[in-house]
Coordinates of C-alpha atoms and ligand atoms in Angstrom, one line a residue:
M1 CA -40.6 -85.2 -27.7
L2 CA -43.4 -82.8 -28.7
T3 CA -41.2 -79.8 -27.9
L4 CA -38.4 -81.1 -30.1
V5 CA -40.7 -81.6 -33.1
L6 CA -42.1 -78.1 -32.5
S7 CA -38.8 -76.4 -32.2
V8 CA -37.6 -78.1 -35.4
A9 CA -40.7 -77.1 -37.2
L10 CA -40.3 -73.5 -36.1
A11 CA -36.6 -73.2 -37.0
A12 CA -37.1 -74.8 -40.5
E13 CA -38.1 -72.5 -43.2
P14 CA -40.8 -74.0 -45.5
A15 CA -39.5 -72.7 -48.8
A16 CA -36.0 -73.9 -48.1
V17 CA -37.3 -77.2 -46.7
A18 CA -39.2 -77.8 -49.9
G19 CA -36.3 -76.8 -52.2
A20 CA -33.9 -79.0 -50.4
Q21 CA -36.3 -81.8 -50.4
S22 CA -36.7 -81.6 -54.1
F23 CA -32.9 -81.9 -54.5
L24 CA -32.8 -84.8 -52.1
D25 CA -35.7 -86.6 -53.9
D26 CA -33.9 -86.1 -57.3
Y27 CA -30.7 -87.4 -55.8
H28 CA -32.3 -90.5 -54.4
S29 CA -34.1 -91.4 -57.6
L30 CA -30.9 -91.8 -59.6
F31 CA -28.7 -92.9 -56.7
L32 CA -30.9 -95.9 -55.8
R33 CA -30.8 -97.2 -59.3
L34 CA -27.0 -96.8 -59.6
Y35 CA -26.3 -98.2 -56.1
T36 CA -28.4 -101.2 -56.9
L37 CA -26.6 -101.8 -60.2
D38 CA -23.3 -101.4 -58.5
A39 CA -24.1 -103.7 -55.6
N40 CA -25.5 -106.4 -57.9
A41 CA -22.4 -106.3 -60.1
S42 CA -20.1 -106.4 -57.0
W43 CA -22.1 -109.4 -55.6
D44 CA -21.7 -111.3 -58.9
A45 CA -18.0 -110.5 -58.9
A46 CA -17.6 -111.7 -55.3
T47 CA -19.6 -114.9 -55.8
D48 CA -18.2 -115.9 -59.2
V49 CA -14.8 -114.4 -60.0
S50 CA -14.3 -113.9 -63.7
P51 CA -13.0 -111.2 -66.1
L52 CA -16.6 -110.5 -67.2
N53 CA -17.9 -110.0 -63.7
E54 CA -14.9 -107.9 -62.8
G55 CA -15.4 -105.7 -65.8
R56 CA -19.1 -105.3 -65.0
A57 CA -18.3 -104.5 -61.4
T58 CA -15.7 -101.9 -62.4
A59 CA -18.1 -100.2 -64.9
A60 CA -21.0 -100.1 -62.4
S61 CA -18.9 -98.7 -59.6
Q62 CA -17.5 -96.1 -62.0
A63 CA -21.0 -95.1 -63.1
T64 CA -22.0 -94.7 -59.4
A65 CA -18.9 -92.7 -58.6
A66 CA -19.6 -90.4 -61.6
F67 CA -23.0 -89.7 -60.1
V68 CA -22.2 -89.3 -56.4
G69 CA -19.1 -87.2 -57.1
D70 CA -20.7 -85.1 -59.9
P71 CA -19.4 -81.5 -59.3
R72 CA -23.0 -80.1 -59.8
I73 CA -24.3 -82.4 -57.1
I74 CA -21.5 -81.5 -54.7
A75 CA -22.1 -77.8 -55.4
E76 CA -25.8 -78.1 -54.8
A77 CA -25.4 -80.2 -51.7
R78 CA -22.9 -77.6 -50.3
A79 CA -25.3 -74.7 -51.2
W80 CA -28.1 -76.4 -49.2
K81 CA -25.7 -77.3 -46.4
A82 CA -24.8 -73.6 -46.1
R83 CA -28.5 -73.0 -45.3
S84 CA -28.7 -75.7 -42.6
A85 CA -30.4 -73.4 -40.2
E86 CA -33.4 -73.3 -42.5
L87 CA -33.7 -77.0 -43.0
T88 CA -34.8 -80.0 -40.8
P89 CA -32.1 -81.9 -39.0
L90 CA -32.9 -85.0 -41.1
Q91 CA -32.3 -83.1 -44.3
V92 CA -29.0 -81.8 -42.9
R93 CA -27.9 -85.3 -42.1
Q94 CA -28.8 -86.4 -45.6
L95 CA -26.7 -83.6 -47.1
D96 CA -23.8 -84.7 -44.9
A97 CA -24.1 -88.3 -46.1
I98 CA -24.2 -87.1 -49.7
L99 CA -21.1 -85.0 -49.3
Y100 CA -19.3 -87.8 -47.4
A101 CA -20.0 -90.2 -50.3
A102 CA -18.8 -87.5 -52.8
G103 CA -15.5 -87.3 -50.9
D104 CA -14.6 -90.7 -52.1
A105 CA -15.3 -89.9 -55.8
P106 CA -14.7 -86.2 -56.6
G107 CA -16.0 -85.7 -60.1
D108 CA -13.2 -83.3 -61.1
Q109 CA -10.8 -86.2 -60.7
T110 CA -12.6 -88.7 -63.0
L111 CA -9.5 -90.4 -64.3
L112 CA -8.0 -90.8 -60.8
V113 CA -11.2 -92.2 -59.3
N114 CA -11.8 -94.5 -62.2
T115 CA -8.2 -95.8 -62.1
R116 CA -8.7 -96.5 -58.4
I117 CA -11.9 -98.3 -58.8
A118 CA -10.5 -100.5 -61.6
A119 CA -7.5 -101.3 -59.4
E120 CA -9.7 -102.2 -56.4
T121 CA -11.9 -104.5 -58.4
R122 CA -8.8 -106.2 -60.0
L123 CA -7.2 -106.7 -56.7
R124 CA -10.3 -108.2 -55.1
G125 CA -10.4 -110.6 -58.0
V126 CA -6.8 -111.7 -57.4
Q127 CA -7.6 -112.2 -53.7
D128 CA -10.9 -114.1 -54.2
A129 CA -9.5 -116.4 -56.9
F130 CA -6.4 -117.3 -54.9
E131 CA -5.9 -121.0 -54.2
Y132 CA -4.0 -122.0 -51.0
C133 CA -1.6 -124.9 -51.6
L134 CA 0.5 -127.2 -49.4
E135 CA 2.3 -128.9 -52.2
A136 CA 4.6 -127.7 -55.0
R137 CA 2.6 -125.8 -57.7
D138 CA 3.0 -126.8 -61.3
A139 CA 4.9 -124.8 -63.9
A140 CA 1.8 -122.6 -64.5
G141 CA 1.4 -121.9 -60.8
K142 CA -1.6 -124.3 -60.4
C143 CA -2.0 -126.3 -57.2
P144 CA -2.7 -130.0 -57.7
H145 CA -5.0 -130.1 -54.6
P146 CA -5.9 -126.5 -53.5
L147 CA -7.0 -125.9 -50.0
S148 CA -9.9 -123.6 -48.9
A149 CA -9.7 -121.0 -46.2
N150 CA -11.9 -123.4 -44.1
D151 CA -9.3 -126.2 -44.7
I152 CA -6.5 -124.0 -43.4
D153 CA -8.5 -122.9 -40.4
E154 CA -9.4 -126.5 -39.6
K155 CA -5.7 -127.5 -39.6
L156 CA -4.6 -124.5 -37.6
G157 CA -7.4 -125.3 -35.1
T158 CA -6.5 -128.9 -34.6
S159 CA -2.9 -129.9 -35.5
V160 CA -0.5 -130.3 -32.5
D161 CA 2.5 -130.9 -34.7
V162 CA 4.5 -127.6 -34.8
A163 CA 6.2 -128.5 -38.1
E164 CA 2.9 -129.2 -39.8
R165 CA 1.5 -126.0 -38.2
L166 CA 4.3 -124.0 -39.6
K167 CA 3.8 -125.5 -43.1
V168 CA 0.1 -124.6 -43.0
W169 CA 0.6 -121.2 -41.6
T170 CA 3.2 -120.4 -44.2
A171 CA 0.8 -121.6 -47.0
A172 CA -1.8 -119.2 -45.6
K173 CA 0.6 -116.3 -46.0
E174 CA 1.3 -117.0 -49.7
I175 CA -1.7 -115.0 -50.7
G176 CA 0.1 -111.8 -49.7
V177 CA 2.6 -112.1 -52.5
P178 CA 0.3 -111.4 -55.4
L179 CA -1.4 -108.7 -53.4
K180 CA 1.6 -106.6 -52.3
G181 CA 2.1 -104.5 -55.4
G182 CA -1.6 -103.9 -55.8
L183 CA -1.9 -102.7 -52.2
A184 CA 1.0 -100.2 -52.7
E185 CA -0.6 -98.9 -55.8
L186 CA -4.0 -98.7 -54.2
R187 CA -2.6 -96.9 -51.2
T188 CA -1.4 -94.1 -53.5
L189 CA -4.6 -93.9 -55.5
R190 CA -6.9 -94.0 -52.4
N191 CA -4.8 -91.3 -50.7
D192 CA -4.7 -89.1 -53.9
V193 CA -8.5 -89.2 -54.1
A194 CA -9.0 -88.5 -50.4
R195 CA -6.5 -85.6 -50.4
K196 CA -8.2 -84.0 -53.5
S197 CA -11.3 -84.0 -51.4
G198 CA -9.5 -82.2 -48.5
Y199 CA -8.9 -85.2 -46.2
S200 CA -5.5 -85.9 -44.5
S201 CA -5.4 -89.3 -46.2
Y202 CA -7.7 -92.2 -47.1
F203 CA -7.5 -93.3 -43.4
G204 CA -8.6 -89.7 -42.4
Y205 CA -11.4 -89.9 -44.9
Q206 CA -12.8 -93.2 -43.5
V207 CA -12.4 -92.0 -39.8
S208 CA -14.2 -88.8 -40.6
E209 CA -17.5 -90.8 -40.6
Y210 CA -17.2 -90.9 -36.8
G211 CA -16.7 -87.1 -36.7
M212 CA -13.0 -87.6 -35.7
T213 CA -9.6 -87.0 -37.2
A214 CA -7.1 -89.8 -37.8
D215 CA -5.0 -88.8 -34.8
E216 CA -8.0 -88.6 -32.5
M217 CA -9.1 -92.1 -33.5
M218 CA -5.6 -93.5 -32.9
A219 CA -5.5 -91.8 -29.5
L220 CA -8.9 -93.4 -28.6
L221 CA -7.8 -96.8 -29.8
D222 CA -4.6 -96.6 -27.8
Q223 CA -6.6 -95.7 -24.7
L224 CA -8.9 -98.7 -25.2
N225 CA -5.9 -100.9 -25.6
R226 CA -4.3 -99.5 -22.4
D227 CA -7.6 -100.2 -20.5
M228 CA -7.4 -103.8 -21.5
A229 CA -3.7 -104.3 -21.3
P230 CA -3.5 -105.7 -17.7
L231 CA -6.0 -108.4 -18.6
Y232 CA -4.4 -109.1 -22.0
K233 CA -1.0 -109.6 -20.4
E234 CA -2.3 -112.2 -18.0
L235 CA -4.2 -114.0 -20.8
H236 CA -1.1 -113.9 -23.0
T237 CA 1.0 -115.5 -20.3
W238 CA -1.6 -118.2 -19.6
T239 CA -2.0 -119.0 -23.3
K240 CA 1.7 -119.2 -24.0
R241 CA 2.1 -121.8 -21.3
K242 CA -1.0 -123.7 -22.4
L243 CA 0.2 -123.9 -26.0
A244 CA 3.8 -124.9 -25.1
A245 CA 2.4 -127.8 -23.1
R246 CA 0.1 -128.8 -25.9
Y247 CA 2.9 -128.8 -28.5
G248 CA 5.5 -130.3 -26.2
Q249 CA 7.7 -127.2 -26.5
P250 CA 9.5 -125.0 -24.0
V251 CA 7.6 -121.9 -22.9
P252 CA 8.9 -119.0 -25.0
A253 CA 10.5 -116.2 -23.0
G254 CA 8.6 -113.4 -24.9
D255 CA 6.2 -113.4 -27.8
I256 CA 4.1 -116.3 -28.9
P257 CA 5.2 -117.7 -32.3
A258 CA 2.4 -116.9 -34.8
H259 CA 2.0 -120.4 -36.1
W260 CA 1.2 -121.7 -32.6
L261 CA -2.1 -119.8 -32.6
P262 CA -5.3 -121.3 -34.0
N263 CA -6.1 -118.2 -36.1
R264 CA -4.1 -117.1 -39.2
W265 CA -3.6 -113.7 -37.6
G266 CA -3.7 -114.6 -34.0
Q267 CA -6.8 -112.5 -33.7
E268 CA -8.7 -115.1 -31.6
W269 CA -7.4 -118.0 -29.6
G270 CA -10.0 -120.7 -29.8
G271 CA -10.0 -124.2 -28.6
L272 CA -7.7 -123.7 -25.6
V273 CA -10.1 -124.3 -22.7
D274 CA -10.6 -127.9 -21.8
G275 CA -14.2 -129.1 -21.5
V276 CA -15.9 -126.2 -23.3
D277 CA -15.3 -127.2 -26.9
L278 CA -18.6 -126.9 -28.6
D279 CA -17.6 -128.2 -32.1
P280 CA -18.7 -131.8 -31.3
Y281 CA -22.3 -130.5 -30.8
F282 CA -22.4 -128.9 -34.2
A283 CA -20.6 -131.8 -36.1
D284 CA -23.9 -133.6 -37.0
K285 CA -25.8 -130.5 -37.9
K286 CA -26.5 -129.5 -41.5
P287 CA -24.9 -126.2 -42.7
E288 CA -28.5 -124.9 -43.3
W289 CA -29.3 -125.4 -39.7
I290 CA -26.6 -122.9 -38.7
T291 CA -28.3 -120.0 -40.5
K292 CA -31.8 -121.1 -39.4
S293 CA -30.7 -121.2 -35.8
A294 CA -29.2 -117.7 -36.0
E295 CA -32.5 -116.5 -37.6
Q296 CA -34.4 -118.2 -34.8
F297 CA -32.4 -116.2 -32.3
Y298 CA -33.5 -112.9 -33.8
V299 CA -37.1 -114.1 -34.4
S300 CA -37.4 -115.1 -30.7
L301 CA -36.6 -111.4 -29.8
G302 CA -39.5 -110.3 -32.1
F303 CA -37.7 -109.6 -35.3
P304 CA -39.4 -110.9 -38.5
A305 CA -38.5 -114.1 -40.2
L306 CA -36.0 -113.5 -43.1
P307 CA -37.7 -112.8 -46.4
P308 CA -37.7 -115.4 -49.2
V309 CA -35.1 -113.4 -51.2
F310 CA -32.5 -114.0 -48.5
W311 CA -32.8 -117.7 -48.8
E312 CA -33.1 -117.6 -52.6
K313 CA -30.2 -115.3 -53.4
S314 CA -27.7 -115.7 -50.5
D315 CA -24.6 -117.8 -51.1
L316 CA -24.1 -119.5 -47.8
F317 CA -22.0 -122.6 -48.3
P318 CA -18.6 -123.6 -49.7
V319 CA -18.5 -124.0 -53.5
P320 CA -19.8 -127.5 -54.1
D321 CA -17.3 -130.1 -55.4
G322 CA -17.2 -130.2 -59.1
Q323 CA -17.9 -126.5 -59.5
T324 CA -14.9 -124.5 -60.7
R325 CA -16.2 -121.1 -59.6
H326 CA -14.2 -119.1 -57.1
K327 CA -15.9 -117.0 -54.4
N328 CA -14.8 -114.6 -51.7
S329 CA -14.1 -116.8 -48.6
H330 CA -14.8 -114.1 -46.0
A331 CA -18.3 -113.7 -44.5
S332 CA -20.3 -110.6 -45.4
A333 CA -23.8 -109.3 -45.5
W334 CA -25.3 -107.2 -48.3
H335 CA -28.1 -104.7 -48.8
L336 CA -28.3 -104.7 -52.5
D337 CA -31.0 -102.1 -53.1
L338 CA -31.2 -100.4 -49.7
D339 CA -34.7 -101.9 -49.7
G340 CA -35.8 -105.5 -49.5
D341 CA -33.0 -107.3 -51.3
I342 CA -30.8 -108.6 -48.5
R343 CA -28.3 -111.4 -48.8
S344 CA -25.3 -113.0 -47.1
L345 CA -22.1 -114.5 -48.5
M346 CA -20.6 -117.2 -46.3
S347 CA -18.9 -120.6 -46.5
I348 CA -20.7 -122.2 -43.6
Q349 CA -19.5 -125.5 -42.2
P350 CA -21.2 -127.1 -39.2
D351 CA -18.9 -125.8 -36.3
A352 CA -19.1 -123.4 -33.5
N353 CA -17.1 -120.7 -35.3
W354 CA -19.6 -120.5 -38.2
F355 CA -22.4 -120.6 -35.7
G356 CA -21.0 -117.4 -34.2
T357 CA -20.3 -115.9 -37.6
A358 CA -23.8 -116.6 -38.8
H359 CA -25.1 -114.6 -35.8
H360 CA -22.7 -111.8 -36.7
E361 CA -23.9 -111.7 -40.3
L362 CA -27.6 -111.8 -39.4
G363 CA -26.9 -108.8 -37.1
H364 CA -26.1 -106.8 -40.2
I365 CA -29.1 -108.3 -42.0
Y366 CA -31.5 -107.4 -39.2
Y367 CA -30.0 -103.9 -39.1
Y368 CA -30.9 -103.6 -42.8
V369 CA -34.4 -105.0 -42.2
S370 CA -35.0 -102.6 -39.3
Y371 CA -33.9 -99.3 -40.9
T372 CA -35.6 -100.0 -44.2
R373 CA -38.6 -97.9 -43.6
P374 CA -40.0 -94.7 -45.0
E375 CA -38.8 -92.6 -42.0
V376 CA -35.2 -93.4 -42.9
P377 CA -34.1 -91.9 -46.2
P378 CA -32.0 -94.4 -48.2
V379 CA -28.7 -92.4 -47.8
L380 CA -29.2 -92.8 -44.0
R381 CA -29.8 -96.5 -44.2
R382 CA -26.6 -97.2 -42.4
G383 CA -25.5 -98.0 -38.8
A384 CA -25.5 -95.2 -36.2
N385 CA -21.9 -95.6 -37.1
R386 CA -20.0 -98.5 -38.7
A387 CA -19.1 -99.9 -35.3
F388 CA -22.7 -100.2 -34.3
H389 CA -23.3 -102.2 -37.5
E390 CA -20.5 -104.6 -36.4
G391 CA -21.5 -104.5 -32.8
I392 CA -25.0 -105.9 -33.1
G393 CA -23.9 -109.2 -34.6
E394 CA -21.1 -109.4 -32.1
L395 CA -23.6 -108.9 -29.3
A396 CA -25.7 -111.7 -30.7
N397 CA -22.5 -113.8 -30.9
V398 CA -22.0 -113.3 -27.1
A399 CA -25.6 -114.0 -26.4
A400 CA -25.7 -117.1 -28.6
F401 CA -22.9 -118.8 -26.6
Q402 CA -24.5 -118.3 -23.2
P403 CA -24.9 -121.8 -21.6
A404 CA -28.6 -121.3 -20.8
Y405 CA -29.3 -120.3 -24.4
L406 CA -27.4 -123.3 -25.8
R407 CA -29.3 -125.6 -23.4
Q408 CA -32.6 -124.2 -24.3
M409 CA -32.0 -124.5 -28.0
G410 CA -31.0 -128.1 -27.5
I411 CA -27.5 -127.5 -28.9
V412 CA -26.0 -128.9 -25.7
P413 CA -27.7 -131.5 -23.4
K414 CA -30.1 -130.1 -20.8
N415 CA -27.8 -131.1 -18.0
H416 CA -24.8 -129.5 -19.7
K417 CA -22.9 -127.4 -17.1
V418 CA -20.0 -125.1 -17.6
D419 CA -17.6 -123.8 -15.0
P420 CA -18.2 -120.0 -15.0
V421 CA -14.5 -119.2 -15.1
K422 CA -14.0 -121.5 -18.1
Q423 CA -16.9 -119.8 -19.8
L424 CA -15.4 -116.4 -19.3
L425 CA -12.0 -117.6 -20.3
K426 CA -13.4 -119.0 -23.5
E427 CA -15.2 -115.7 -24.2
A428 CA -12.0 -113.7 -23.6
L429 CA -10.0 -115.9 -25.9
E430 CA -12.4 -116.4 -28.7
Q431 CA -14.4 -113.2 -28.8
T432 CA -12.9 -110.3 -27.0
V433 CA -9.7 -109.9 -25.1
A434 CA -7.3 -111.6 -27.5
F435 CA -9.0 -109.6 -30.3
V436 CA -8.6 -106.1 -28.8
P437 CA -4.9 -105.5 -29.5
F438 CA -5.3 -106.9 -33.0
A439 CA -8.2 -104.5 -33.8
T440 CA -7.1 -101.4 -31.9
G441 CA -3.4 -102.0 -32.5
T442 CA -2.1 -104.3 -35.3
M443 CA -4.7 -103.6 -38.0
S444 CA -5.4 -100.0 -37.2
R445 CA -1.9 -98.9 -36.6
F446 CA -0.6 -100.6 -39.7
E447 CA -3.3 -99.0 -41.9
Y448 CA -2.8 -95.6 -40.2
E449 CA 0.9 -95.8 -41.1
L450 CA 0.1 -97.2 -44.6
Y451 CA -2.2 -94.2 -45.5
E452 CA -1.4 -91.3 -43.1
K453 CA 2.4 -91.9 -43.1
E454 CA 2.8 -93.3 -46.6
L455 CA 4.6 -96.4 -45.4
P456 CA 6.9 -97.5 -48.3
A457 CA 6.1 -101.0 -49.7
D458 CA 9.6 -102.3 -48.8
Q459 CA 8.7 -101.7 -45.2
F460 CA 5.3 -103.3 -45.1
Q461 CA 6.7 -106.6 -43.8
A462 CA 9.0 -105.2 -41.2
R463 CA 6.5 -102.7 -39.8
W464 CA 3.7 -105.2 -39.8
W465 CA 5.7 -107.6 -37.6
A466 CA 7.0 -104.8 -35.4
I467 CA 3.4 -103.7 -34.8
V468 CA 2.2 -107.3 -34.2
G469 CA 4.9 -107.8 -31.7
Q470 CA 4.2 -104.5 -30.0
Y471 CA 0.5 -104.9 -29.6
Q472 CA -0.2 -108.6 -29.7
G473 CA 3.0 -110.1 -28.3
I474 CA 3.1 -112.4 -31.3
A475 CA 6.3 -113.2 -33.2
V476 CA 7.1 -114.1 -36.8
P477 CA 7.9 -117.8 -36.9
D478 CA 10.9 -117.3 -39.1
A479 CA 12.9 -114.0 -39.1
A480 CA 13.8 -114.6 -42.8
R481 CA 10.2 -113.6 -43.7
L482 CA 11.1 -110.1 -42.6
A483 CA 13.7 -109.8 -45.3
D484 CA 11.6 -111.5 -48.0
A485 CA 11.0 -108.8 -50.5
A486 CA 8.0 -110.6 -52.1
A487 CA 6.1 -111.3 -48.9
C488 CA 3.3 -109.1 -47.5
D489 CA 1.8 -110.7 -44.4
A490 CA -0.4 -107.6 -43.8
C491 CA -1.9 -108.2 -47.3
T492 CA -3.2 -111.6 -46.2
K493 CA -5.9 -110.0 -44.0
T494 CA -9.0 -109.5 -46.3
H495 CA -9.9 -106.1 -44.8
V496 CA -6.6 -104.6 -45.7
I497 CA -7.5 -105.2 -49.4
D498 CA -11.2 -104.8 -49.6
D499 CA -12.5 -103.1 -46.4
P500 CA -9.7 -100.7 -46.1
A501 CA -8.9 -98.3 -43.2
Q502 CA -11.9 -99.4 -41.2
Y503 CA -10.8 -102.2 -38.9
Y504 CA -11.2 -99.9 -35.8
D505 CA -14.9 -100.4 -36.5
Y506 CA -14.5 -103.9 -34.9
A507 CA -12.5 -102.5 -31.9
L508 CA -15.2 -100.0 -31.2
A509 CA -17.9 -102.6 -31.8
T510 CA -16.3 -104.8 -29.1
V511 CA -16.5 -101.9 -26.6
I512 CA -20.1 -101.1 -27.5
K513 CA -21.1 -104.7 -27.4
Y514 CA -20.3 -104.9 -23.7
Q515 CA -22.1 -101.6 -23.0
L516 CA -25.2 -103.0 -24.6
H517 CA -24.8 -106.5 -23.2
E518 CA -24.5 -105.2 -19.6
H519 CA -27.5 -102.9 -20.1
I520 CA -29.6 -105.8 -21.5
A521 CA -28.6 -108.3 -18.8
R522 CA -28.9 -106.0 -15.8
K523 CA -31.7 -103.6 -16.7
I524 CA -33.9 -105.7 -19.0
L525 CA -33.3 -109.3 -18.2
K526 CA -32.3 -108.7 -14.6
Q527 CA -29.7 -111.4 -14.9
D528 CA -26.0 -111.8 -14.5
P529 CA -24.2 -110.6 -17.7
H530 CA -22.0 -113.7 -17.3
D531 CA -24.9 -116.1 -17.5
C532 CA -28.1 -114.7 -19.1
N533 CA -30.5 -115.7 -21.8
Y534 CA -31.9 -113.3 -24.3
Y535 CA -34.0 -115.9 -26.0
D536 CA -37.7 -115.1 -26.5
N537 CA -37.4 -111.8 -24.6
K538 CA -39.4 -109.2 -26.6
E539 CA -38.3 -106.4 -24.4
V540 CA -34.7 -107.1 -25.4
G541 CA -35.9 -107.2 -29.1
A542 CA -37.7 -103.8 -28.7
F543 CA -34.6 -102.3 -27.1
L544 CA -32.4 -103.4 -30.0
R545 CA -34.9 -102.5 -32.6
G546 CA -35.1 -99.0 -31.1
I547 CA -31.4 -98.6 -32.0
L548 CA -31.4 -100.4 -35.3
E549 CA -34.5 -98.7 -36.8
K550 CA -32.9 -95.3 -36.4
G551 CA -30.2 -96.1 -39.0
S552 CA -27.9 -93.1 -39.0
T553 CA -30.7 -90.5 -38.6
E554 CA -29.1 -89.5 -35.3
D555 CA -25.6 -88.8 -34.1
W556 CA -24.0 -92.1 -32.8
R557 CA -23.0 -90.5 -29.5
K558 CA -26.6 -89.7 -28.8
V559 CA -27.8 -93.1 -29.8
L560 CA -25.3 -94.7 -27.4
R561 CA -26.2 -92.3 -24.6
D562 CA -29.9 -92.8 -25.1
A563 CA -29.6 -96.5 -25.1
T564 CA -27.1 -97.0 -22.2
G565 CA -27.0 -93.7 -20.4
E566 CA -23.2 -93.7 -21.0
E567 CA -20.6 -92.4 -23.4
L568 CA -18.3 -94.8 -25.3
S569 CA -16.4 -96.6 -22.5
T570 CA -14.5 -99.8 -21.7
R571 CA -16.0 -99.7 -18.2
A572 CA -18.5 -102.5 -18.9
M573 CA -16.0 -104.7 -20.7
V574 CA -13.3 -104.3 -18.0
A575 CA -15.9 -105.0 -15.3
H576 CA -17.2 -108.1 -17.2
F577 CA -13.7 -109.7 -17.3
E578 CA -12.5 -108.6 -13.8
P579 CA -13.2 -112.0 -12.2
L580 CA -11.2 -113.6 -15.0
R581 CA -8.3 -111.2 -14.6
K582 CA -8.1 -112.1 -10.9
W583 CA -8.2 -115.8 -11.7
L584 CA -5.6 -115.6 -14.4
E585 CA -3.3 -113.6 -12.1
K586 CA -3.5 -116.4 -9.5
E587 CA -3.0 -119.2 -12.1
N588 CA 0.0 -117.4 -13.6
K589 CA 1.6 -116.9 -10.2
K590 CA 1.1 -120.6 -9.3
A591 CA 2.8 -121.6 -12.6
R592 CA 5.8 -119.4 -12.2
Ligands
X8Z601 O1 -15.0 -109.5 -40.8 C1 -15.7 -109.9 -39.9 C2 -17.1 -110.3 -40.2 C3 -17.7 -109.7 -41.4 S1 -18.1 -108.1 -41.3 C4 -17.1 -111.8 -40.3 N1 -15.2 -109.9 -38.6 C5 -13.9 -109.5 -38.3 C6 -12.8 -110.4 -38.9 O2 -13.2 -111.6 -39.3 O3 -11.7 -110.1 -38.9 C7 -16.0 -110.2 -37.5 C8 -15.1 -109.9 -36.3 C9 -13.8 -109.5 -36.8
ZN602 ZN1 -19.6 -107.6 -39.9

């Protein structure tokens, strides 16, 4: 360690270091104020959709863009970057972060950037104010009894009546209609901005944060998908039969009809394993308890309790009856000032799914807490990469559903026993294996084609379903949807609208999650990764904190290597599920 510090100090040139630092300090002083303004306005717009909040969010984002993309800032950052050899590695990383942010808002394209920002805020408002409806709407398009996203998910999770399922699933897809034109428009604007900055497309811009090209990312994702394909195939066969029996239907020859699956996009297949349904254990809990338990998980590892601002300012529960406000229905975690103001936006109901999601969101929150320290300059208060940010909460999600943990927390009775194969099957269906083709394939391939290949709007629907079929083996319930010019089933996935060209983050997070989990279980806990308990283990906490508190001050490949001794690899994930693959193979053979 000492040698590294010395060699850095020797290479860096004091006058250059001081000059660059003065630029970085100036940058931060204004950036932090604008970022905070922007994040607060976006928070207000996401928690209370209104023309006023939308206008404020647009104006704040445009002001931030004008600063981060100011040609004088870009020129000065580039000039310092050209002198990297005279600077410290930390300074060079900050310059890279500044130039990356500028790539999304080049200041010589103000009109284009501002048009894109306004279109983004507007479309988010359309999405967040949408009301799902099972009945006929009135003449003004209002629904007499709107449904929440939670209501939809509840029905898809429980109904065994295929006709009812189709009705609910179709209602869930209605949101795509008002979003389709906006997505087509945004695709062009996002691409135009990214290409002005020299990227292949907006997708290429987002991927560049990993130090990769769009095609390199797609090749990596296809490889991950291939690694998991033998297991996915078995799981798919097993699931198809299980669902057919549940609904009293013949087993389909090929793909699974989309409305048969419990999730709106078929991205996780919960509730299929008999005897491991945890929802009954959560039914009598208060929604507040869900977040408190997730906090308790992290606190037991040695992380601090959440600060008062989290509890005061977060928006954690569904909009109470009687309030007319609309809020974004998808869970998220926010770092509003890159300092102590951390909040989460959720719509928690007491069930196992929200229990997992709360662990995921607090993973983001504890990442924020851990890297908010003087050693990490604000522009580097990010994950080692975006996948690390997603992966920490997903890791907690796996840890929080370990039987020993659930027993210890009193969530299930002390004598609660789960068959190990069933436990692994549940994990494969709900957290990992069913998800991989959706993340590596469906979402990423669609967005790659959308941005890199300029997929025309009149092909959104046909391509989406061709890709869903190819990767997930899931079929559109009614072929007429493919020819419906108004429909856009891809647009129904929140991330396509407001977290664009980044879904591979979750695919990579899933891979990293098992690399970390295996390391923690075997090397720190010295327990079987299939049945281990992180609770109260401060060594596990220290290991995780060691990753989180770095933020993005080091290259993500080094962070992963230092933590696990390994490059990015599906090895741990494939090994974890190998007993299940064998079991499924036998079961599927028996059933044939
Ligand atoms: O969007 C999320 C989080 C917020 S970052 C709840 N997730 C993905 C999704 O819901 O599609 C978590 C896993 C996948
Ligand atoms: Zn997340």
